[in-house]
Structures are given as structure tokens and as C-alpha cells.
Amino acid sequence: MSFSSLGLSKQILKAISDQGYEKPSSIQVKAIPAILSGKDVMVAAQTGTGKTAGFTLPMLEILLDAKKTNSNQVRALVLTPTRELAAQVGESIQDYGKYLPLKSTVVYGGVKINPQMQRLRGGGGDI
């Protein structure tokens, strides 16, 4: 199976290729089509099995096809238990969304809130 058979856009496929990935992991093969079809998915697996791409890729695809929003509106929220994981997910979204007309930002506690709120009000940061 290939990433192109999972129903992802050319821009996302190009970003996946840029990352050096040729074939989806077994988790991605199961999760991506399910998420794209509107199903809820819950996955538990070891580190390095492709879980992050398993949900960020279809999320980006859905956002690409969805109605655009104005400033001060958020269309997707990913909650993580740690800053480190938030940064990892944010990096994944940047990597896979680099050819998309979308914006994202990472927000977490323990730092000044005003710069983060300004990024959110402006529609996120650059992907």
C-alpha cells in the first residue's frame, strides 16, 4: 500500500515524500481512511509506529477541504499531556502542511500568554 492510495492531496503527498517516507505504517493504513470518512479513532501503540502522522495527515486533509475561517477562529485543536509532545505534534503539522494554505501554532502553559493569544487571533502562525 502507498500513501497515494489513502486519499491524501498532492500537496500532502509531496510533503510526505520530502520527509523520506514511502509507505504508510500499519497504524496509518487503518487510521487515515477511517478518519477521512468521519469515524472516531483511538490508537495505542509504541513510540515510532506513526501515530502522530496517523492523525495529523487526515486532519490536514480535512482542513484543506473545509470552509475557510476568519481571524480569531480555530478550526482544529490537538491536546497533548506534555509540552514536548505538543512541540512534536506542532513540528509534524508544519512538516506535513508546508505546501498547504493553512496556519498553525503551538500553545502551552508556563510562558507568557499574550504572544500566544496574538498568534491565535491572527489565525495561528505559518505552517
mmCIF file with all atom_site columns, C-alpha atoms in Angstrom, residues 44-104:
data_model
loop_
_atom_site.group_PDB
_atom_site.id
_atom_site.type_symbol
_atom_site.label_atom_id
_atom_site.label_alt_id
_atom_site.label_comp_id
_atom_site.label_asym_id
_atom_site.label_entity_id
_atom_site.label_seq_id
_atom_site.pdbx_PDB_ins_code
_atom_site.Cartn_x
_atom_site.Cartn_y
_atom_site.Cartn_z
_atom_site.occupancy
_atom_site.B_iso_or_equiv
_atom_site.pdbx_formal_charge
_atom_site.auth_seq_id
_atom_site.auth_comp_id
_atom_site.auth_asym_id
_atom_site.auth_atom_id
_atom_site.pdbx_PDB_model_num
ATOM 1  C CA . ALA A 1 44  ? -2.411  2.913  21.429 1.00 0.00 ? 44  ALA A CA 1
ATOM 2  C CA . ALA A 1 45  ? 0.997   1.793  20.202 1.00 0.00 ? 45  ALA A CA 1
ATOM 3  C CA . GLN A 1 46  ? 4.707   2.062  20.854 1.00 0.00 ? 46  GLN A CA 1
ATOM 4  C CA . THR A 1 47  ? 6.775   5.130  20.008 1.00 0.00 ? 47  THR A CA 1
ATOM 5  C CA . GLY A 1 48  ? 7.835   5.248  16.366 1.00 0.00 ? 48  GLY A CA 1
ATOM 6  C CA . THR A 1 49  ? 4.796   3.485  14.904 1.00 0.00 ? 49  THR A CA 1
ATOM 7  C CA . GLY A 1 50  ? 3.412   6.524  13.059 1.00 0.00 ? 50  GLY A CA 1
ATOM 8  C CA . LYS A 1 51  ? 0.626   7.567  15.409 1.00 0.00 ? 51  LYS A CA 1
ATOM 9  C CA . THR A 1 52  ? 1.250   11.313 15.014 1.00 0.00 ? 52  THR A CA 1
ATOM 10 C CA . ALA A 1 53  ? 1.138   11.193 11.216 1.00 0.00 ? 53  ALA A CA 1
ATOM 11 C CA . GLY A 1 54  ? -1.821  8.838  11.531 1.00 0.00 ? 54  GLY A CA 1
ATOM 12 C CA . PHE A 1 55  ? -3.975  11.686 12.816 1.00 0.00 ? 55  PHE A CA 1
ATOM 13 C CA . THR A 1 56  ? -2.193  14.822 11.527 1.00 0.00 ? 56  THR A CA 1
ATOM 14 C CA . LEU A 1 57  ? -2.299  13.779 7.862  1.00 0.00 ? 57  LEU A CA 1
ATOM 15 C CA . PRO A 1 58  ? -6.073  13.261 7.695  1.00 0.00 ? 58  PRO A CA 1
ATOM 16 C CA . MET A 1 59  ? -6.632  16.333 9.888  1.00 0.00 ? 59  MET A CA 1
ATOM 17 C CA . LEU A 1 60  ? -4.706  18.466 7.399  1.00 0.00 ? 60  LEU A CA 1
ATOM 18 C CA . GLU A 1 61  ? -6.629  16.895 4.507  1.00 0.00 ? 61  GLU A CA 1
ATOM 19 C CA . ILE A 1 62  ? -9.955  17.671 6.165  1.00 0.00 ? 62  ILE A CA 1
ATOM 20 C CA . LEU A 1 63  ? -8.881  21.250 6.926  1.00 0.00 ? 63  LEU A CA 1
ATOM 21 C CA . LEU A 1 64  ? -7.688  21.729 3.349  1.00 0.00 ? 64  LEU A CA 1
ATOM 22 C CA . ASP A 1 65  ? -11.123 20.800 2.023  1.00 0.00 ? 65  ASP A CA 1
ATOM 23 C CA . ALA A 1 66  ? -13.099 22.657 4.717  1.00 0.00 ? 66  ALA A CA 1
ATOM 24 C CA . LYS A 1 67  ? -14.564 26.134 4.637  1.00 0.00 ? 67  LYS A CA 1
ATOM 25 C CA . LYS A 1 68  ? -12.029 28.879 5.366  1.00 0.00 ? 68  LYS A CA 1
ATOM 26 C CA . THR A 1 69  ? -12.385 30.896 8.560  1.00 0.00 ? 69  THR A CA 1
ATOM 27 C CA . ASN A 1 70  ? -11.662 34.448 9.601  1.00 0.00 ? 70  ASN A CA 1
ATOM 28 C CA . SER A 1 71  ? -9.071  35.599 12.105 1.00 0.00 ? 71  SER A CA 1
ATOM 29 C CA . ASN A 1 72  ? -9.784  34.736 15.723 1.00 0.00 ? 72  ASN A CA 1
ATOM 30 C CA . GLN A 1 73  ? -11.302 31.358 14.807 1.00 0.00 ? 73  GLN A CA 1
ATOM 31 C CA . VAL A 1 74  ? -9.715  27.982 15.461 1.00 0.00 ? 74  VAL A CA 1
ATOM 32 C CA . ARG A 1 75  ? -10.711 25.001 13.316 1.00 0.00 ? 75  ARG A CA 1
ATOM 33 C CA . ALA A 1 76  ? -8.719  22.246 14.999 1.00 0.00 ? 76  ALA A CA 1
ATOM 34 C CA . LEU A 1 77  ? -7.288  21.648 18.447 1.00 0.00 ? 77  LEU A CA 1
ATOM 35 C CA . VAL A 1 78  ? -4.857  18.913 19.413 1.00 0.00 ? 78  VAL A CA 1
ATOM 36 C CA . LEU A 1 79  ? -4.431  18.363 23.148 1.00 0.00 ? 79  LEU A CA 1
ATOM 37 C CA . THR A 1 80  ? -1.272  16.713 24.453 1.00 0.00 ? 80  THR A CA 1
ATOM 38 C CA . PRO A 1 81  ? -0.169  15.845 28.003 1.00 0.00 ? 81  PRO A CA 1
ATOM 39 C CA . THR A 1 82  ? 3.274   17.497 27.740 1.00 0.00 ? 82  THR A CA 1
ATOM 40 C CA . ARG A 1 83  ? 4.986   20.471 26.103 1.00 0.00 ? 83  ARG A CA 1
ATOM 41 C CA . GLU A 1 84  ? 7.420   18.129 24.422 1.00 0.00 ? 84  GLU A CA 1
ATOM 42 C CA . LEU A 1 85  ? 4.632   16.200 22.749 1.00 0.00 ? 85  LEU A CA 1
ATOM 43 C CA . ALA A 1 86  ? 2.883   19.457 21.805 1.00 0.00 ? 86  ALA A CA 1
ATOM 44 C CA . ALA A 1 87  ? 6.101   20.619 20.133 1.00 0.00 ? 87  ALA A CA 1
ATOM 45 C CA . GLN A 1 88  ? 6.445   17.260 18.327 1.00 0.00 ? 88  GLN A CA 1
ATOM 46 C CA . VAL A 1 89  ? 2.874   17.408 17.019 1.00 0.00 ? 89  VAL A CA 1
ATOM 47 C CA . GLY A 1 90  ? 3.371   21.049 16.008 1.00 0.00 ? 90  GLY A CA 1
ATOM 48 C CA . GLU A 1 91  ? 6.513   20.111 14.099 1.00 0.00 ? 91  GLU A CA 1
ATOM 49 C CA . SER A 1 92  ? 4.669   17.283 12.357 1.00 0.00 ? 92  SER A CA 1
ATOM 50 C CA . ILE A 1 93  ? 1.900   19.641 11.304 1.00 0.00 ? 93  ILE A CA 1
ATOM 51 C CA . GLN A 1 94  ? 4.491   22.099 9.992  1.00 0.00 ? 94  GLN A CA 1
ATOM 52 C CA . ASP A 1 95  ? 6.316   19.367 8.055  1.00 0.00 ? 95  ASP A CA 1
ATOM 53 C CA . TYR A 1 96  ? 3.234   17.773 6.505  1.00 0.00 ? 96  TYR A CA 1
ATOM 54 C CA . GLY A 1 97  ? 1.366   21.041 5.970  1.00 0.00 ? 97  GLY A CA 1
ATOM 55 C CA . LYS A 1 98  ? 4.150   23.069 4.431  1.00 0.00 ? 98  LYS A CA 1
ATOM 56 C CA . TYR A 1 99  ? 2.532   23.148 0.979  1.00 0.00 ? 99  TYR A CA 1
ATOM 57 C CA . LEU A 1 100 ? -0.953  23.942 2.309  1.00 0.00 ? 100 LEU A CA 1
ATOM 58 C CA . PRO A 1 101 ? -2.583  27.375 2.744  1.00 0.00 ? 101 PRO A CA 1
ATOM 59 C CA . LEU A 1 102 ? -3.109  26.698 6.466  1.00 0.00 ? 102 LEU A CA 1
ATOM 60 C CA . LYS A 1 103 ? -1.698  28.194 9.646  1.00 0.00 ? 103 LYS A CA 1
ATOM 61 C CA . SER A 1 104 ? -0.880  26.543 12.952 1.00 0.00 ? 104 SER A CA 1
#
